[in-house]
GROMACS .gro file of C-alpha atoms in nm:
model
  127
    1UNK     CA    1  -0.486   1.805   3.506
    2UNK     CA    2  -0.195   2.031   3.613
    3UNK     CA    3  -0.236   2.285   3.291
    4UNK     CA    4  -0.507   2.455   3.256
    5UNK     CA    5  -0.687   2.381   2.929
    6UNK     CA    6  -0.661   2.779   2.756
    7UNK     CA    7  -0.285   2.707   2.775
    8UNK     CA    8  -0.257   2.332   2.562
    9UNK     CA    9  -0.133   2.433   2.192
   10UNK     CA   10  -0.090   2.062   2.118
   11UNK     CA   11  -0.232   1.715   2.254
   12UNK     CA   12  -0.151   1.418   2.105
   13UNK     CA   13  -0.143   1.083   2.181
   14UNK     CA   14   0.149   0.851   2.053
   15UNK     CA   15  -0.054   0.592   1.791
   16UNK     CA   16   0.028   0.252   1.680
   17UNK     CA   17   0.213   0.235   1.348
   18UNK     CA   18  -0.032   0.051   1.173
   19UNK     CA   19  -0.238   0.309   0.979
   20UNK     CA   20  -0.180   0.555   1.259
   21UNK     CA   21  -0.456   0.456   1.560
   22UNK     CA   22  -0.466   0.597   1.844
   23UNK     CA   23  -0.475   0.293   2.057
   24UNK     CA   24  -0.184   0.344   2.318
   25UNK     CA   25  -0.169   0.481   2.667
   26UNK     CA   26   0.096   0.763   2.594
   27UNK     CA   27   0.001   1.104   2.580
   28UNK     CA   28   0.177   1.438   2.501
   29UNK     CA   29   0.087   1.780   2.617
   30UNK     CA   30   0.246   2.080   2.488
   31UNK     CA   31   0.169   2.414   2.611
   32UNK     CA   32   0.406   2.758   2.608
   33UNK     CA   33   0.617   2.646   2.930
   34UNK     CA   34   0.630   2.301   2.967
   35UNK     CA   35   0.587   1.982   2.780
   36UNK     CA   36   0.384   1.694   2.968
   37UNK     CA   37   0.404   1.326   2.858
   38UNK     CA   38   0.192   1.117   3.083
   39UNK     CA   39   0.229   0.752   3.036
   40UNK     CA   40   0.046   0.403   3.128
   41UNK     CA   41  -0.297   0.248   3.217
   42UNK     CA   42  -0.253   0.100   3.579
   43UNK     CA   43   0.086   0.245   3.666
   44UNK     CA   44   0.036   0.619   3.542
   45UNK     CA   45   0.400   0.824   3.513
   46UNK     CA   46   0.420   1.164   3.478
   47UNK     CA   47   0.717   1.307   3.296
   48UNK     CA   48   0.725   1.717   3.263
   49UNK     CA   49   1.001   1.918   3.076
   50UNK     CA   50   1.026   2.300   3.075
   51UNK     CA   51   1.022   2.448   2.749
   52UNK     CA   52   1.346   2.661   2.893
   53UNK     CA   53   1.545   2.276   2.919
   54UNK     CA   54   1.515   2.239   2.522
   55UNK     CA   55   1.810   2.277   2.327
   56UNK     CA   56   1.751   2.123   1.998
   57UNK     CA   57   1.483   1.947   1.850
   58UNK     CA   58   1.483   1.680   1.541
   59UNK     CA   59   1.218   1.507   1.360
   60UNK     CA   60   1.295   1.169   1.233
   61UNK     CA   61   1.008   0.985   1.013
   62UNK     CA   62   1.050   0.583   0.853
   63UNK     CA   63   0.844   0.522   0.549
   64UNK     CA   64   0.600   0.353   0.765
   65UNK     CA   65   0.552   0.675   0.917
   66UNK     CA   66   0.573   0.894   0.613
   67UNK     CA   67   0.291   0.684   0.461
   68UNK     CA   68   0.071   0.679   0.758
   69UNK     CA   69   0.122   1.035   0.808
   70UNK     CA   70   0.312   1.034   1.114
   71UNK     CA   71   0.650   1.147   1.295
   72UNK     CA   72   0.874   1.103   1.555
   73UNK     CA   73   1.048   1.392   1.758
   74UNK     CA   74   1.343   1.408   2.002
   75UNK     CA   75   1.419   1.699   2.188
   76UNK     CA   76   1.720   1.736   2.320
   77UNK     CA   77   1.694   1.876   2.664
   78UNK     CA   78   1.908   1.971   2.967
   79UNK     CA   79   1.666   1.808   3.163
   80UNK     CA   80   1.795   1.543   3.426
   81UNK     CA   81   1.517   1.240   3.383
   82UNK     CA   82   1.520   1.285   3.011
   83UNK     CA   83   1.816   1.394   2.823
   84UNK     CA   84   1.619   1.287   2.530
   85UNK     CA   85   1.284   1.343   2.549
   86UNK     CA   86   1.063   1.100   2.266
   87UNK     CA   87   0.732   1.234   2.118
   88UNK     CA   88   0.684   0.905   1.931
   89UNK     CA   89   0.462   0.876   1.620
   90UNK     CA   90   0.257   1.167   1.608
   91UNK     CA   91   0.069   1.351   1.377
   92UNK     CA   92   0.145   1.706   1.297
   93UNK     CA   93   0.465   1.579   1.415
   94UNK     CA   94   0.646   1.910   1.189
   95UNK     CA   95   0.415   2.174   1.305
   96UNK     CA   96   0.483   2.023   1.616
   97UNK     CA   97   0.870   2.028   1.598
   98UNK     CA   98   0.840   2.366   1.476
   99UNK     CA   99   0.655   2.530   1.762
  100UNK     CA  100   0.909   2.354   2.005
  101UNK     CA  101   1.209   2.510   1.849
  102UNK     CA  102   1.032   2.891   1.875
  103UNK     CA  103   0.864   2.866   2.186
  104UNK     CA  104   1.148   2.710   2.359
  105UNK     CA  105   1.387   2.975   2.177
  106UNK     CA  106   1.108   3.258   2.357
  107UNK     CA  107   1.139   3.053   2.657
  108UNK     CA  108   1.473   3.110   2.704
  109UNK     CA  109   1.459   3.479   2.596
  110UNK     CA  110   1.178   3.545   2.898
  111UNK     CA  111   1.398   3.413   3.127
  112UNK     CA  112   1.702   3.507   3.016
  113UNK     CA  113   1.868   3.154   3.004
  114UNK     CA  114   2.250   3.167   2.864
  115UNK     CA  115   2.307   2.767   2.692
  116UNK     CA  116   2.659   2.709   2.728
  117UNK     CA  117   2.842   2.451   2.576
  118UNK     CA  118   3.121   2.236   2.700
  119UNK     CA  119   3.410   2.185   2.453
  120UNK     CA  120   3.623   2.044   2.688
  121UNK     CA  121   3.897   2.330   2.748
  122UNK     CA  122   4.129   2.274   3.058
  123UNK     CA  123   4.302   2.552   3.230
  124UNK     CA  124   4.595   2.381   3.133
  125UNK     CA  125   4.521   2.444   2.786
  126UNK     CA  126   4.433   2.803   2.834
  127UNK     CA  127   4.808   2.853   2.938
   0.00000   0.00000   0.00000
């Protein structure tokens, strides 16, 4: 495995929504630089993000979710294979959501990232 195992703050593995099993090959791996989500049984895909790429994060959870005490998170990220990257039913999914927002907030503060933002100004209308 690419990270080294000191350096994983969160692995979890995207369950079924009936009562919340584990039984799917989809697996998430979040440590301070980089999330990992690693995907299939006999084709294997491996999709990394740096923690730098995420903007904004939101949690979203259905009732099926809320009452098998899980969650589903996008982050939005500036990353080119996934704009929106899908951590999909979860557990811990807010603890989860909120270590993404600070660690990708410290992220960009290490490496002194500016997000800009495109509001679609011409040069015609800065005239």
């Amino acid at each position: 495995m690419a990270t080294e195992e000191k350096d994983v703050r969160f692995r979890e593995r995207k369950r079924i929504l009936f009562f919340g099993l584990p039984w799917t090959f989809t697996r998430y791996t979040i440590t301070d630089d980089r999330i990992t989500v690693n995907k299939g049984l006999f084709k294997i895909e491996e999709d990394d993000c740096y923690m730098y790429k995420v903007q904004d994060v939101k949690l979203t959870a259905t009732l099926m979710e809320r009452i098998f005490g899980l969650g589903t998170i996008t982050c939005y990220t500036g990353d080119v294979t996934d704009a929106q990257l899908l951590i999909v039913h979860v557990k811990r999914a807010k603890e989860i959501k909120d270590y993404l927002l600070e660690a990708s907030e410290e992220a960009r503060r290490k490496r002194r990232t500016l997000n800009t933002l495109d509001i679609g100004a011409d040069a015609e209308d800065a005239e």
